[in-house]
Amino acid sequence: MSEDNISNNTQTITKDKVKRPSMYEVILLNDDYTPMEFVVDVLMRYFNKDIDQANQIMMHVHRNGKGLCGIYPFDIAETKVMQVMNYSIKNGHPLQCKMEKNK
Ligand code: TYC
């Protein structure tokens, strides 16, 4: 862990710098084949969205090419991407999901 050295008149105090964990965006990508209902199901099943939120996100992805599902620590984001990809493959859909570091 990085440290800051803060000097005052009599001594140097070494202070640990505490960093919050990096967060990662999980992003859904549009395609021409995955049914809209399946995308809504994915958003409710893996991202805890209600039906209205899921429909909004799905339509945003449909119109804009991509959309944000949620922001999580690395391991959670990675698990969600794997769950979505596995579920899509199992159901024969080409739906793609990726993660990006949230600066
Ligand atoms: N574009 C798809 C269709 O018209 C629907 C869709 C929405 C697919 C969002 C993927 O991430 C997606 N059936």
Coordinates of C-alpha atoms and ligand atoms in Angstrom, one line a residue:
M1 CA 0.0 0.0 0.0
S2 CA 1.4 3.5 -0.9
E3 CA 2.3 5.8 1.9
D4 CA 2.4 9.6 2.4
N5 CA 5.1 11.0 4.5
I6 CA 3.9 14.0 6.4
S7 CA 6.6 16.0 8.2
N8 CA 5.9 18.4 11.0
N9 CA 8.5 20.1 13.2
T10 CA 9.7 17.2 15.3
Q11 CA 9.0 14.0 13.4
T12 CA 7.8 12.4 10.2
I13 CA 4.5 10.7 10.5
T14 CA 4.0 7.8 8.0
K15 CA 0.3 7.6 7.1
D16 CA -1.1 4.6 5.1
K17 CA -3.2 5.6 2.2
V18 CA -6.4 3.7 2.1
K19 CA -7.8 3.2 -1.4
R20 CA -11.3 2.1 -2.1
P21 CA -11.5 -0.9 -4.5
S22 CA -11.8 -0.1 -8.2
M23 CA -15.3 -0.5 -9.5
Y24 CA -16.3 -2.0 -12.8
E25 CA -19.3 -1.3 -15.1
V26 CA -21.1 -4.2 -16.5
I27 CA -22.3 -3.3 -20.0
L28 CA -24.8 -5.1 -22.2
L29 CA -24.4 -4.9 -26.0
N30 CA -27.1 -4.8 -28.7
D31 CA -27.4 -7.4 -31.4
D32 CA -30.1 -8.1 -34.0
Y33 CA -31.1 -11.6 -32.8
T34 CA -31.6 -11.8 -29.1
P35 CA -35.3 -11.4 -28.2
M36 CA -36.2 -8.3 -26.2
E37 CA -38.0 -10.5 -23.6
F38 CA -34.8 -12.4 -23.0
V39 CA -32.8 -9.3 -22.3
V40 CA -35.5 -8.1 -19.9
D41 CA -35.3 -11.5 -18.2
V42 CA -31.5 -11.2 -17.9
L43 CA -31.7 -7.8 -16.3
M44 CA -34.2 -9.0 -13.7
R45 CA -32.5 -12.3 -13.1
Y46 CA -28.9 -11.1 -12.7
F47 CA -29.1 -7.4 -12.0
N48 CA -32.1 -7.2 -9.7
K49 CA -34.0 -4.8 -11.9
D50 CA -37.8 -4.6 -11.7
I51 CA -39.8 -5.0 -15.0
D52 CA -39.9 -1.2 -15.7
Q53 CA -36.2 -0.7 -15.1
A54 CA -35.3 -3.8 -17.1
N55 CA -37.5 -2.6 -20.1
Q56 CA -35.9 0.9 -20.0
I57 CA -32.4 -0.5 -20.0
M58 CA -33.2 -3.0 -22.7
M59 CA -34.7 -0.3 -24.9
H60 CA -31.7 2.0 -24.3
V61 CA -29.3 -0.8 -25.4
H62 CA -31.6 -1.6 -28.4
R63 CA -31.5 2.1 -29.5
N64 CA -28.0 3.1 -28.5
G65 CA -25.9 0.0 -29.0
K66 CA -24.9 -0.5 -25.4
G67 CA -26.1 0.2 -21.9
L68 CA -25.1 0.0 -18.2
C69 CA -26.5 -2.8 -16.1
G70 CA -24.6 -2.0 -12.9
I71 CA -21.3 -1.1 -11.2
Y72 CA -19.6 -3.7 -9.0
P73 CA -16.2 -4.7 -7.5
F74 CA -14.1 -6.8 -9.9
D75 CA -15.1 -10.3 -8.8
I76 CA -18.8 -9.5 -8.7
A77 CA -18.7 -7.8 -12.2
E78 CA -16.7 -10.8 -13.6
T79 CA -19.2 -13.3 -12.1
K80 CA -22.2 -11.3 -13.6
V81 CA -20.6 -11.3 -17.1
M82 CA -20.0 -15.0 -16.9
Q83 CA -23.5 -15.7 -15.7
V84 CA -25.0 -13.6 -18.5
M85 CA -22.8 -15.2 -21.2
N86 CA -23.5 -18.8 -20.0
Y87 CA -27.3 -18.2 -19.7
S88 CA -27.3 -16.6 -23.2
I89 CA -25.3 -19.5 -24.8
K90 CA -27.5 -22.1 -23.0
N91 CA -30.6 -20.4 -24.5
G92 CA -29.0 -20.1 -28.0
H93 CA -28.8 -16.3 -28.1
P94 CA -25.7 -14.2 -29.1
L95 CA -26.2 -11.6 -26.4
Q96 CA -22.9 -10.1 -25.4
C97 CA -21.9 -8.6 -22.0
K98 CA -18.6 -7.0 -21.0
M99 CA -17.0 -5.2 -18.1
E100 CA -15.1 -1.9 -18.1
K101 CA -13.1 -0.2 -15.3
N102 CA -15.1 2.7 -13.9
K103 CA -12.6 5.6 -13.5
Ligands
TYC1 N1 -32.0 -5.6 -30.8 C1 -32.7 -6.8 -30.3 C2 -34.0 -7.0 -31.1 O1 -34.4 -6.2 -31.8 C3 -33.1 -6.6 -28.8 C4 -31.9 -6.5 -27.9 C5 -31.8 -5.5 -26.9 C6 -30.8 -7.3 -28.0 C7 -30.8 -5.4 -26.1 C8 -29.7 -7.2 -27.2 O2 -28.6 -6.2 -25.3 C9 -29.7 -6.2 -26.2 N2 -34.6 -8.2 -30.9

